[in-house]
Amino acid sequence: MADNLSSNGQLAGGKRTFWGYRRPDGSVGVRNHVLILPTIVCATQTAQRVTELVQGTVTFIHQHGCAQVGVDYEQTFRTYAGMASNPNVYGVIVLGLGCETHQARSVASEVKKTGKPVEVISIQDHGGTLYTIAEAAKAAARMVQDASRERRVECDFAELIVGTECGGSDACSGLSANPAVGFCSDLIVDHGGTSILAETTELIGAEHLLARRAVNDQVAKRVYEVIGAMEKRAFAMNVDIRTGNPSPGNIKGGLSSLEEKSLGAANKSGSRPLQELIDYAQKPTAKGLVWMDTPGHDIEQLTGMVAGGSQIVLFTTGRGTPTGSPIAPVIKIATNTSIFEKMDDNIDLNAGTIIDGTETIESVGNRIFEEIIEVCSGKLTKAEILKQHDFGIWRIGPTF
Amino acid sequence: MKTYPTVMMKPQDTVAVALTNIPAGTRLTVACQDRLFNVELLEPIEFGHKFAVVPMEAGTDIMKYGEVIGAAVRAIRAGEHVHVHNLEGKRGRGDQLGGQSQQ
């Protein structure tokens, strides 16, 4: 351990550090996974078999990768490549079928730009499922052994991109956990890191508050553009958006309209200036607070942020949720004490103490910040322990 | 007398939130900064749910966090439960376009 590092991971001068994996492109991972990446639904079962055989590998189930065109093709491509490029992934086996639109080889060449180990295996080229499993498992076994030789090194907190998210919200979300995450988001920004605000749908009704915090007119204009585009999608369905958002659980928890949910959700962004507005699964180019344009759907949002390079995600919940990512730790934070106690298997921290009157927003925000450092240095989250490997792509076009 | 915790976010708000289940008939004093309201609950309010701190006419904006969270679909009395039965959202209302938006 460096001489100037105290026991709680603080450098002289107030700089905070954690123990991470330095990757060939200079980025820092907080996990060291080998990802078996199926670029097509037809290869997901095979990928699953490989993870059952080889310790240290992860994968995810999805239903995409073929008969997609235009911006929808590009967004799915960006998501695959982003997941594999995330610094939490040591190396990747890209698994294709052979005849699909999302060619495993194209995704692999994008990921190779990071300098990490990448191999491509296709089911049609290797003579069917069983030969492919054997080939992929052999390659994965070699890669896992190489990965195991990596050592954690001391890294500046500023290397982190922290995703923030709320799911299964209740009326306490906007009073306890979201403001605490907002306080923590300010700490992340003040320590030189990046904090991602997302779920555009759940910012409808709060956009004016965020546009005011934009660093320039262009970012403010983009805020109104993405909100306008999301609201138009609801108009096109000819229904009240309240039929789907807020959800029945949100409504049971006391939320009456999308605007009310949004005003609570916006609290996660803290108070720092909004630096940029990025597309789904796009990597932030700025440090500080960044807004990623995603839907409110928990898993699609989570996937977008992790594909955009988030090494860790903060997730507040009032109704309770098991959500986790195959490659990034997700710290779940209860908005009320009763759900924290009831879903102890799934939820890591309790912000319900703010409602109980036993703790302040600032104190919970500080606790979340310390937990980020611990988890980024190796402490497992409950979703990781339960192998909660959720993945979902925000599709923006039809399948043909 | 038993006290029940509630919270009102901003002084310009027209609703407050119950932080525990509160029975009908309970008299509450709700305060936010320089504003103070004495409200008698007209119905039981569940944990996390809202009640009106002032009477509202049909069509008026309902305020929480100092911002608009929707509109009253009918007149609402102080102490009434405010939720999806008497509050409608004003955003994402594709149902109010008469099908004209579909291309």
Short mmCIF file of C-alpha atoms in Angstrom, two decimals:
data_model
loop_
_atom_site.label_atom_id
_atom_site.label_comp_id
_atom_site.label_asym_id
_atom_site.label_seq_id
_atom_site.Cartn_x
_atom_site.Cartn_y
_atom_site.Cartn_z
CA MET A 1 0.00 0.00 0.00
CA ALA A 2 1.34 3.45 -0.88
CA ASP A 3 2.85 5.41 2.03
CA ASN A 4 0.60 8.37 1.49
CA LEU A 5 -2.55 6.24 1.65
CA SER A 6 -4.34 6.02 4.98
CA SER A 7 -6.32 2.94 5.98
CA ASN A 8 -9.62 4.33 4.67
CA GLY A 9 -8.33 4.90 1.16
CA GLN A 10 -7.68 8.61 1.42
CA LEU A 11 -4.66 10.23 -0.19
CA ALA A 12 -3.02 13.30 1.26
CA GLY A 13 -4.89 16.36 0.02
CA GLY A 14 -8.31 14.71 0.34
CA LYS A 15 -8.04 12.66 -2.86
CA ARG A 16 -9.98 9.40 -2.54
CA THR A 17 -8.81 6.13 -4.05
CA PHE A 18 -9.99 2.56 -4.58
CA TRP A 19 -8.36 -0.68 -5.70
CA GLY A 20 -9.11 -1.44 -9.33
CA TYR A 21 -7.81 -3.23 -12.43
CA ARG A 22 -5.87 -1.06 -14.87
CA ARG A 23 -6.71 -2.01 -18.49
CA PRO A 24 -4.53 -1.70 -21.62
CA ASP A 25 -6.41 1.45 -22.77
CA GLY A 26 -5.79 3.15 -19.41
CA SER A 27 -9.34 2.73 -18.11
CA VAL A 28 -9.97 1.12 -14.72
CA GLY A 29 -12.24 -1.83 -13.96
CA VAL A 30 -13.67 -2.72 -10.56
CA ARG A 31 -14.30 -6.35 -11.58
CA ASN A 32 -12.29 -8.80 -13.68
CA HIS A 33 -14.82 -10.79 -15.69
CA VAL A 34 -14.42 -12.83 -18.84
CA LEU A 35 -17.52 -12.08 -20.89
CA ILE A 36 -19.06 -14.60 -23.25
CA LEU A 37 -20.88 -12.16 -25.54
CA PRO A 38 -23.59 -13.64 -27.76
CA THR A 39 -24.22 -11.07 -30.50
CA ILE A 40 -27.32 -12.90 -31.64
CA VAL A 41 -30.24 -14.53 -29.79
CA CYS A 42 -29.39 -17.85 -31.53
CA ALA A 43 -26.07 -18.01 -29.64
CA THR A 44 -27.35 -17.17 -26.14
CA GLN A 45 -28.01 -20.78 -25.09
CA THR A 46 -24.54 -21.84 -26.22
CA ALA A 47 -23.01 -18.92 -24.30
CA GLN A 48 -24.95 -20.03 -21.22
CA ARG A 49 -23.48 -23.56 -21.46
CA VAL A 50 -19.95 -22.12 -21.59
CA THR A 51 -20.49 -20.13 -18.38
CA GLU A 52 -21.73 -23.31 -16.68
CA LEU A 53 -18.44 -25.00 -17.62
CA VAL A 54 -15.94 -22.26 -16.92
CA GLN A 55 -15.56 -20.47 -13.58
CA GLY A 56 -15.06 -16.68 -13.86
CA THR A 57 -17.13 -16.22 -17.00
CA VAL A 58 -20.40 -14.31 -17.34
CA THR A 59 -22.99 -13.88 -20.08
CA PHE A 60 -26.51 -12.57 -20.57
CA ILE A 61 -29.70 -13.66 -22.30
CA HIS A 62 -31.31 -11.42 -24.93
CA GLN A 63 -33.46 -11.71 -28.02
CA HIS A 64 -31.74 -9.40 -30.50
CA GLY A 65 -29.03 -9.21 -33.13
CA CYS A 66 -30.82 -10.02 -36.34
CA ALA A 67 -33.16 -8.38 -38.86
CA GLN A 68 -32.43 -4.93 -37.42
CA VAL A 69 -31.73 -1.81 -39.51
CA GLY A 70 -30.64 1.83 -39.30
CA VAL A 71 -30.41 3.61 -35.94
CA ASP A 72 -31.91 0.56 -34.22
CA TYR A 73 -29.12 -1.64 -35.62
CA GLU A 74 -26.54 0.95 -34.51
CA GLN A 75 -27.93 1.23 -30.97
CA THR A 76 -27.89 -2.55 -30.46
CA PHE A 77 -24.36 -2.73 -31.94
CA ARG A 78 -23.21 0.06 -29.60
CA THR A 79 -24.72 -1.79 -26.63
CA TYR A 80 -22.94 -5.08 -27.41
CA ALA A 81 -19.62 -3.36 -28.05
CA GLY A 82 -20.07 -1.15 -24.98
CA MET A 83 -20.74 -4.10 -22.65
CA ALA A 84 -17.60 -5.86 -23.90
CA SER A 85 -15.50 -2.67 -23.79
CA ASN A 86 -16.51 -1.87 -20.19
CA PRO A 87 -13.30 -1.96 -18.10
CA ASN A 88 -14.92 -4.44 -15.68
CA VAL A 89 -14.41 -6.99 -18.46
CA TYR A 90 -10.89 -8.44 -18.75
CA GLY A 91 -11.47 -10.24 -22.03
CA VAL A 92 -14.27 -11.32 -24.35
CA ILE A 93 -15.32 -14.35 -26.37
CA VAL A 94 -17.71 -13.04 -29.00
CA LEU A 95 -20.14 -15.77 -29.95
CA GLY A 96 -22.09 -15.54 -33.21
CA LEU A 97 -24.24 -17.82 -35.31
CA GLY A 98 -22.86 -16.73 -38.70
CA CYS A 99 -25.67 -15.41 -40.88
CA GLU A 100 -27.02 -12.60 -38.62
CA THR A 101 -27.05 -8.80 -39.19
CA HIS A 102 -24.99 -8.11 -36.08
CA GLN A 103 -21.83 -9.90 -37.18
CA ALA A 104 -19.73 -11.17 -34.28
CA ARG A 105 -16.61 -10.17 -36.23
CA SER A 106 -17.68 -6.50 -36.54
CA VAL A 107 -18.50 -6.26 -32.83
CA ALA A 108 -15.16 -7.93 -32.02
CA SER A 109 -13.14 -5.45 -34.09
CA GLU A 110 -14.81 -2.57 -32.25
CA VAL A 111 -13.96 -4.13 -28.87
CA LYS A 112 -10.36 -4.86 -29.94
CA LYS A 113 -9.74 -1.09 -29.99
CA THR A 114 -9.57 -1.28 -26.16
CA GLY A 115 -6.55 -3.59 -26.44
CA LYS A 116 -8.18 -6.29 -24.31
CA PRO A 117 -8.12 -9.98 -25.36
CA VAL A 118 -10.95 -10.76 -27.82
CA GLU A 119 -11.77 -14.03 -29.60
CA VAL A 120 -14.53 -14.73 -32.10
CA ILE A 121 -16.32 -18.06 -32.46
CA SER A 122 -19.28 -18.79 -34.71
CA ILE A 123 -21.65 -21.73 -34.45
CA GLN A 124 -21.97 -22.23 -38.23
CA ASP A 125 -18.17 -22.13 -38.77
CA HIS A 126 -17.46 -24.57 -35.95
CA GLY A 127 -19.91 -27.26 -37.05
CA GLY A 128 -22.74 -26.84 -34.55
CA THR A 129 -23.47 -26.32 -30.88
CA LEU A 130 -21.25 -28.96 -29.28
CA TYR A 131 -18.06 -28.11 -31.16
CA THR A 132 -18.72 -24.44 -30.48
CA ILE A 133 -19.19 -25.05 -26.76
CA ALA A 134 -15.90 -26.99 -26.67
CA GLU A 135 -14.01 -24.33 -28.63
CA ALA A 136 -15.46 -21.42 -26.64
CA ALA A 137 -14.93 -23.15 -23.28
CA LYS A 138 -11.27 -23.87 -24.12
CA ALA A 139 -10.68 -20.25 -25.12
CA ALA A 140 -12.56 -19.02 -22.04
CA ALA A 141 -10.53 -21.28 -19.72
CA ARG A 142 -7.26 -19.83 -21.06
CA MET A 143 -8.57 -16.30 -20.75
CA VAL A 144 -9.83 -16.81 -17.17
CA GLN A 145 -6.41 -18.06 -16.10
CA ASP A 146 -4.75 -15.02 -17.66
CA ALA A 147 -7.32 -12.77 -15.99
CA SER A 148 -6.57 -14.33 -12.60
CA ARG A 149 -3.00 -13.01 -12.81
CA GLU A 150 -4.20 -9.39 -12.86
CA ARG A 151 -3.69 -7.50 -9.59
CA ARG A 152 -5.72 -4.64 -8.18
CA VAL A 153 -3.83 -1.35 -8.08
CA GLU A 154 -4.57 1.92 -6.33
CA CYS A 155 -6.68 4.19 -8.55
CA ASP A 156 -8.00 7.73 -8.29
CA PHE A 157 -11.74 8.01 -7.58
CA ALA A 158 -11.91 10.27 -10.65
CA GLU A 159 -11.60 7.16 -12.87
CA LEU A 160 -15.13 6.11 -11.97
CA ILE A 161 -18.28 6.53 -14.02
CA VAL A 162 -21.15 5.94 -11.58
CA GLY A 163 -24.61 5.21 -13.00
CA THR A 164 -27.63 6.30 -10.95
CA GLU A 165 -31.10 4.85 -11.23
CA CYS A 166 -34.38 4.49 -9.37
CA GLY A 167 -36.74 1.56 -9.84
CA GLY A 168 -39.87 0.40 -8.08
CA SER A 169 -40.24 3.95 -6.75
CA ASP A 170 -42.58 4.94 -3.97
CA ALA A 171 -43.46 8.28 -2.42
CA CYS A 172 -40.36 8.02 -0.20
CA SER A 173 -37.98 7.82 -3.20
CA GLY A 174 -38.10 11.58 -3.68
CA LEU A 175 -37.75 12.22 0.07
CA SER A 176 -34.99 9.85 1.16
CA ALA A 177 -32.91 7.66 -1.19
CA ASN A 178 -32.97 9.91 -4.27
CA PRO A 179 -31.85 13.08 -2.43
CA ALA A 180 -29.18 10.97 -0.66
CA VAL A 181 -27.95 9.68 -4.05
CA GLY A 182 -28.06 13.32 -5.21
CA PHE A 183 -25.82 14.34 -2.31
CA CYS A 184 -23.51 11.43 -3.20
CA SER A 185 -23.60 12.45 -6.89
CA ASP A 186 -22.24 15.87 -5.88
CA LEU A 187 -19.45 14.11 -3.94
CA ILE A 188 -18.66 11.96 -7.00
CA VAL A 189 -18.43 15.09 -9.17
CA ASP A 190 -16.38 16.96 -6.55
CA HIS A 191 -13.91 14.06 -6.47
CA GLY A 192 -13.43 14.35 -10.23
CA GLY A 193 -15.66 11.42 -11.23
CA THR A 194 -18.63 11.13 -13.57
CA SER A 195 -22.21 10.64 -12.42
CA ILE A 196 -24.81 9.51 -14.96
CA LEU A 197 -28.41 10.62 -14.65
CA ALA A 198 -30.75 8.71 -16.99
CA GLU A 199 -34.35 7.53 -17.48
CA THR A 200 -35.56 10.39 -19.69
CA THR A 201 -39.20 9.27 -19.32
CA GLU A 202 -38.95 9.81 -15.58
CA LEU A 203 -37.64 13.33 -16.02
CA ILE A 204 -40.74 14.46 -17.95
CA GLY A 205 -42.09 17.29 -15.80
CA ALA A 206 -38.70 18.10 -14.26
CA GLU A 207 -36.84 19.06 -17.44
CA HIS A 208 -36.94 22.81 -16.74
CA LEU A 209 -35.04 22.25 -13.47
CA LEU A 210 -32.26 20.36 -15.29
CA ALA A 211 -32.13 22.66 -18.32
CA ARG A 212 -31.40 25.51 -15.88
CA ARG A 213 -28.33 23.61 -14.70
CA ALA A 214 -26.97 22.96 -18.23
CA VAL A 215 -23.43 24.27 -18.82
CA ASN A 216 -24.48 25.92 -22.08
CA ASP A 217 -27.49 26.61 -24.32
CA GLN A 218 -26.72 23.63 -26.54
CA VAL A 219 -27.01 21.17 -23.62
CA ALA A 220 -30.18 22.95 -22.40
CA LYS A 221 -31.67 22.65 -25.90
CA ARG A 222 -30.85 18.90 -25.99
CA VAL A 223 -32.67 18.48 -22.64
CA TYR A 224 -35.91 19.75 -24.21
CA GLU A 225 -35.28 17.73 -27.40
CA VAL A 226 -34.92 14.34 -25.70
CA ILE A 227 -37.87 15.05 -23.36
CA GLY A 228 -39.97 16.12 -26.37
CA ALA A 229 -39.03 12.99 -28.33
CA MET A 230 -39.88 10.72 -25.37
CA GLU A 231 -43.24 12.40 -24.78
CA LYS A 232 -44.08 12.13 -28.52
CA ARG A 233 -43.59 8.36 -28.33
CA ALA A 234 -46.33 8.31 -25.67
CA PHE A 235 -48.56 10.51 -27.85
CA ALA A 236 -48.08 8.09 -30.75
CA MET A 237 -49.60 5.30 -28.62
CA ASN A 238 -52.79 7.39 -28.14
CA VAL A 239 -52.95 6.59 -24.44
CA ASP A 240 -52.26 8.30 -21.13
CA ILE A 241 -48.63 7.47 -20.28
CA ARG A 242 -49.92 6.77 -16.75
CA THR A 243 -51.24 3.44 -18.06
CA GLY A 244 -47.59 2.30 -18.01
CA ASN A 245 -45.65 4.86 -15.99
CA PRO A 246 -46.02 5.38 -13.05
CA SER A 247 -46.46 1.61 -12.75
CA PRO A 248 -49.18 -0.05 -10.62
CA GLY A 249 -46.60 -0.51 -7.83
CA ASN A 250 -45.56 3.16 -7.97
CA ILE A 251 -49.24 4.14 -7.71
CA LYS A 252 -49.81 1.79 -4.77
CA GLY A 253 -46.80 3.45 -3.13
CA GLY A 254 -48.49 6.85 -3.38
CA LEU A 255 -47.20 8.31 -6.67
CA SER A 256 -50.09 9.81 -8.65
CA SER A 257 -48.58 11.05 -11.91
CA LEU A 258 -45.47 10.81 -14.07
CA GLU A 259 -44.60 14.42 -13.17
CA GLU A 260 -44.63 13.60 -9.46
CA LYS A 261 -42.41 10.56 -10.05
CA SER A 262 -40.06 12.65 -12.23
CA LEU A 263 -39.66 15.42 -9.67
CA GLY A 264 -38.62 12.78 -7.14
CA ALA A 265 -36.34 11.02 -9.65
CA ALA A 266 -34.56 14.26 -10.63
CA ASN A 267 -33.26 14.52 -7.05
CA LYS A 268 -30.72 11.83 -7.90
CA SER A 269 -28.84 14.40 -9.96
CA GLY A 270 -27.79 16.47 -6.94
CA SER A 271 -26.98 20.09 -7.63
CA ARG A 272 -23.92 20.18 -9.88
CA PRO A 273 -24.02 21.58 -13.46
CA LEU A 274 -25.21 19.31 -16.29
CA GLN A 275 -22.16 18.86 -18.54
CA GLU A 276 -23.54 16.94 -21.50
CA LEU A 277 -26.41 14.86 -22.83
CA ILE A 278 -25.39 11.57 -24.44
CA ASP A 279 -27.16 8.88 -26.44
CA TYR A 280 -28.11 5.48 -25.08
CA ALA A 281 -25.06 3.26 -24.44
CA GLN A 282 -22.71 6.08 -25.45
CA LYS A 283 -19.59 6.73 -23.38
CA PRO A 284 -19.54 10.13 -21.61
CA THR A 285 -16.85 12.49 -22.92
CA ALA A 286 -17.14 14.87 -19.96
CA LYS A 287 -16.45 14.46 -16.25
CA GLY A 288 -19.11 15.64 -13.83
CA LEU A 289 -22.87 15.20 -14.16
CA VAL A 290 -23.98 13.68 -17.48
CA TRP A 291 -27.50 12.78 -18.68
CA MET A 292 -27.89 9.62 -20.77
CA ASP A 293 -31.06 9.42 -22.87
CA THR A 294 -32.70 6.14 -21.81
CA PRO A 295 -36.24 4.97 -21.10
CA GLY A 296 -37.45 4.52 -17.52
CA HIS A 297 -37.44 0.72 -17.88
CA ASP A 298 -35.02 -0.42 -15.15
CA ILE A 299 -33.10 -3.05 -17.05
CA GLU A 300 -32.86 -1.15 -20.34
CA GLN A 301 -31.58 1.88 -18.45
CA LEU A 302 -29.08 -0.18 -16.44
CA THR A 303 -27.79 -1.83 -19.62
CA GLY A 304 -27.40 1.54 -21.37
CA MET A 305 -25.33 2.98 -18.51
CA VAL A 306 -23.10 -0.10 -18.15
CA ALA A 307 -22.59 -0.24 -21.95
CA GLY A 308 -21.68 3.46 -21.68
CA GLY A 309 -18.81 2.52 -19.38
CA SER A 310 -20.29 2.73 -15.85
CA GLN A 311 -18.21 0.48 -13.64
CA ILE A 312 -20.76 0.73 -10.81
CA VAL A 313 -24.42 1.66 -10.44
CA LEU A 314 -26.47 3.13 -7.56
CA PHE A 315 -30.08 1.95 -7.60
CA THR A 316 -32.76 3.30 -5.25
CA THR A 317 -35.94 1.33 -4.67
CA GLY A 318 -39.09 1.78 -2.63
CA ARG A 319 -41.06 -1.28 -3.72
CA GLY A 320 -37.95 -3.50 -3.76
CA THR A 321 -36.12 -5.09 -6.70
CA PRO A 322 -33.50 -7.82 -7.26
CA THR A 323 -31.83 -5.98 -10.21
CA GLY A 324 -28.18 -6.55 -11.04
CA SER A 325 -25.85 -6.49 -14.05
CA PRO A 326 -23.68 -9.34 -15.36
CA ILE A 327 -20.59 -7.14 -15.31
CA ALA A 328 -21.14 -4.15 -12.98
CA PRO A 329 -21.93 -4.15 -9.26
CA VAL A 330 -25.27 -2.51 -8.47
CA ILE A 331 -25.63 -1.03 -4.98
CA LYS A 332 -29.30 -1.06 -4.07
CA ILE A 333 -30.62 1.51 -1.63
CA ALA A 334 -34.00 1.23 0.11
CA THR A 335 -36.16 4.37 0.35
CA ASN A 336 -37.96 3.05 3.46
CA THR A 337 -36.92 0.83 6.35
CA SER A 338 -39.76 -1.63 5.93
CA ILE A 339 -38.71 -2.72 2.41
CA PHE A 340 -35.05 -2.81 3.51
CA GLU A 341 -35.95 -5.31 6.22
CA LYS A 342 -38.41 -7.25 4.06
CA MET A 343 -36.03 -7.64 1.06
CA ASP A 344 -32.79 -8.01 2.97
CA ASP A 345 -31.53 -10.54 0.35
CA ASN A 346 -31.58 -7.91 -2.36
CA ILE A 347 -31.00 -4.48 -0.85
CA ASP A 348 -27.57 -3.26 0.27
CA LEU A 349 -28.20 0.04 2.08
CA ASN A 350 -31.08 1.71 3.89
CA ALA A 351 -32.00 5.36 3.30
CA GLY A 352 -35.30 4.84 5.13
CA THR A 353 -33.53 6.20 8.20
CA ILE A 354 -34.17 9.66 6.72
CA ILE A 355 -37.94 8.98 6.86
CA ASP A 356 -37.55 7.50 10.36
CA GLY A 357 -35.82 10.71 11.43
CA THR A 358 -32.71 8.92 12.68
CA GLU A 359 -30.32 10.03 9.92
CA THR A 360 -29.90 13.02 7.59
CA ILE A 361 -29.72 13.08 3.77
CA GLU A 362 -26.06 14.15 4.04
CA SER A 363 -25.16 11.29 6.37
CA VAL A 364 -26.78 8.67 4.09
CA GLY A 365 -25.14 10.32 1.05
CA ASN A 366 -21.75 9.96 2.74
CA ARG A 367 -22.48 6.31 3.57
CA ILE A 368 -23.31 5.61 -0.09
CA PHE A 369 -20.05 7.28 -1.16
CA GLU A 370 -18.02 5.09 1.23
CA GLU A 371 -19.87 2.01 -0.03
CA ILE A 372 -18.91 2.89 -3.64
CA ILE A 373 -15.24 2.85 -2.60
CA GLU A 374 -15.59 -0.47 -0.78
CA VAL A 375 -17.51 -2.15 -3.61
CA CYS A 376 -15.13 -0.80 -6.25
CA SER A 377 -12.27 -2.30 -4.23
CA GLY A 378 -13.86 -5.75 -4.28
CA LYS A 379 -16.74 -5.99 -1.78
CA LEU A 380 -19.57 -7.93 -3.46
CA THR A 381 -23.08 -6.48 -3.72
CA LYS A 382 -26.13 -8.59 -2.96
CA ALA A 383 -27.13 -8.71 -6.65
CA GLU A 384 -23.68 -10.12 -7.54
CA ILE A 385 -23.89 -12.75 -4.81
CA LEU A 386 -27.30 -13.85 -6.14
CA LYS A 387 -26.00 -13.91 -9.78
CA GLN A 388 -28.63 -11.39 -10.86
CA HIS A 389 -27.42 -10.93 -14.45
CA ASP A 390 -30.04 -8.64 -15.98
CA PHE A 391 -29.68 -7.30 -19.50
CA GLY A 392 -32.10 -5.51 -21.82
CA ILE A 393 -31.55 -3.33 -24.89
CA TRP A 394 -33.68 -0.27 -25.62
CA ARG A 395 -34.91 -1.08 -29.12
CA ILE A 396 -35.81 1.99 -31.17
CA GLY A 397 -37.01 0.32 -34.35
CA PRO A 398 -39.06 -2.68 -35.43
CA THR A 399 -37.63 -6.12 -36.16
CA PHE A 400 -37.86 -7.06 -39.83
CA MET B 1 -52.47 12.65 21.93
CA LYS B 2 -50.82 10.50 19.29
CA THR B 3 -48.77 12.45 16.72
CA TYR B 4 -48.29 11.32 13.14
CA PRO B 5 -45.29 12.32 11.02
CA THR B 6 -46.01 14.10 7.73
CA VAL B 7 -43.88 16.11 5.34
CA MET B 8 -44.61 19.11 3.16
CA MET B 9 -41.75 19.82 0.76
CA LYS B 10 -42.21 23.47 -0.23
CA PRO B 11 -44.31 26.33 1.17
CA GLN B 12 -46.18 26.75 -2.13
CA ASP B 13 -47.28 23.07 -2.12
CA THR B 14 -50.98 22.21 -1.88
CA VAL B 15 -50.41 18.64 -0.65
CA ALA B 16 -48.41 16.96 2.12
CA VAL B 17 -47.25 13.32 2.47
CA ALA B 18 -48.13 10.94 5.30
CA LEU B 19 -45.02 9.22 6.70
CA THR B 20 -47.09 6.57 8.47
CA ASN B 21 -50.65 5.25 8.17
CA ILE B 22 -52.96 7.94 9.60
CA PRO B 23 -56.63 7.31 10.48
CA ALA B 24 -59.55 9.44 9.25
CA GLY B 25 -60.55 12.24 11.57
CA THR B 26 -56.99 12.92 12.72
CA ARG B 27 -56.25 16.61 13.21
CA LEU B 28 -52.81 17.50 11.93
CA THR B 29 -50.68 20.59 11.92
CA VAL B 30 -48.56 20.68 8.78
CA ALA B 31 -45.81 23.26 8.55
CA CYS B 32 -43.31 24.23 5.88
CA GLN B 33 -41.05 27.22 6.39
CA ASP B 34 -43.36 30.20 7.08
CA ARG B 35 -46.61 28.37 6.23
CA LEU B 36 -48.73 26.42 8.67
CA PHE B 37 -51.91 24.46 7.99
CA ASN B 38 -54.38 22.85 10.38
CA VAL B 39 -55.96 19.93 8.55
CA GLU B 40 -58.50 17.32 9.62
CA LEU B 41 -58.17 14.16 7.54
CA LEU B 42 -61.46 13.28 5.84
CA GLU B 43 -60.30 9.73 5.11
CA PRO B 44 -57.47 7.42 6.20
CA ILE B 45 -54.15 8.18 4.49
CA GLU B 46 -51.67 5.38 3.90
CA PHE B 47 -47.91 5.69 4.35
CA GLY B 48 -46.44 7.57 1.40
CA HIS B 49 -49.77 8.91 0.17
CA LYS B 50 -50.81 12.55 -0.13
CA PHE B 51 -53.55 14.67 1.37
CA ALA B 52 -54.67 18.20 0.45
CA VAL B 53 -53.61 20.94 2.85
CA VAL B 54 -55.86 23.51 1.14
CA PRO B 55 -59.15 23.25 -0.78
CA MET B 56 -58.70 23.11 -4.57
CA GLU B 57 -61.13 23.80 -7.40
CA ALA B 58 -61.50 21.42 -10.33
CA GLY B 59 -58.85 22.06 -12.97
CA THR B 60 -56.33 23.76 -10.70
CA ASP B 61 -52.69 22.70 -10.66
CA ILE B 62 -51.66 20.49 -7.73
CA MET B 63 -48.27 21.42 -6.30
CA LYS B 64 -45.58 19.24 -4.63
CA TYR B 65 -41.80 19.90 -4.47
CA GLY B 66 -42.85 23.48 -5.38
CA GLU B 67 -43.71 22.18 -8.88
CA VAL B 68 -46.83 21.05 -10.76
CA ILE B 69 -47.53 17.33 -10.33
CA GLY B 70 -50.90 17.34 -12.12
CA ALA B 71 -54.37 18.90 -12.06
CA ALA B 72 -57.45 18.35 -9.89
CA VAL B 73 -60.09 16.44 -11.89
CA ARG B 74 -62.77 17.66 -9.45
CA ALA B 75 -62.97 19.94 -6.43
CA ILE B 76 -60.79 18.62 -3.60
CA ARG B 77 -61.37 19.55 0.06
CA ALA B 78 -58.56 20.09 2.57
CA GLY B 79 -57.87 16.77 4.30
CA GLU B 80 -58.91 14.65 1.31
CA HIS B 81 -56.69 11.88 -0.08
CA VAL B 82 -55.07 13.17 -3.30
CA HIS B 83 -54.26 10.39 -5.74
CA VAL B 84 -55.12 8.97 -9.18
CA HIS B 85 -58.89 9.24 -8.48
CA ASN B 86 -58.81 13.06 -8.23
CA LEU B 87 -55.44 14.02 -9.73
CA GLU B 88 -54.61 13.64 -13.42
CA GLY B 89 -51.18 13.94 -14.96
CA LYS B 90 -50.74 16.68 -17.56
CA ARG B 91 -47.82 15.12 -19.41
CA GLY B 92 -47.62 12.22 -21.86
CA ARG B 93 -51.37 12.43 -22.50
CA GLY B 94 -51.63 10.61 -25.82
CA ASP B 95 -55.24 9.81 -24.88
CA GLN B 96 -56.24 13.46 -25.28
CA LEU B 97 -55.13 13.82 -28.91
CA GLY B 98 -58.17 12.08 -30.44
CA GLY B 99 -55.97 9.67 -32.39
CA GLN B 100 -54.58 12.49 -34.52
CA SER B 101 -50.99 11.86 -33.64
CA GLN B 102 -50.76 8.46 -35.29
CA GLN B 103 -48.92 8.79 -38.56
#
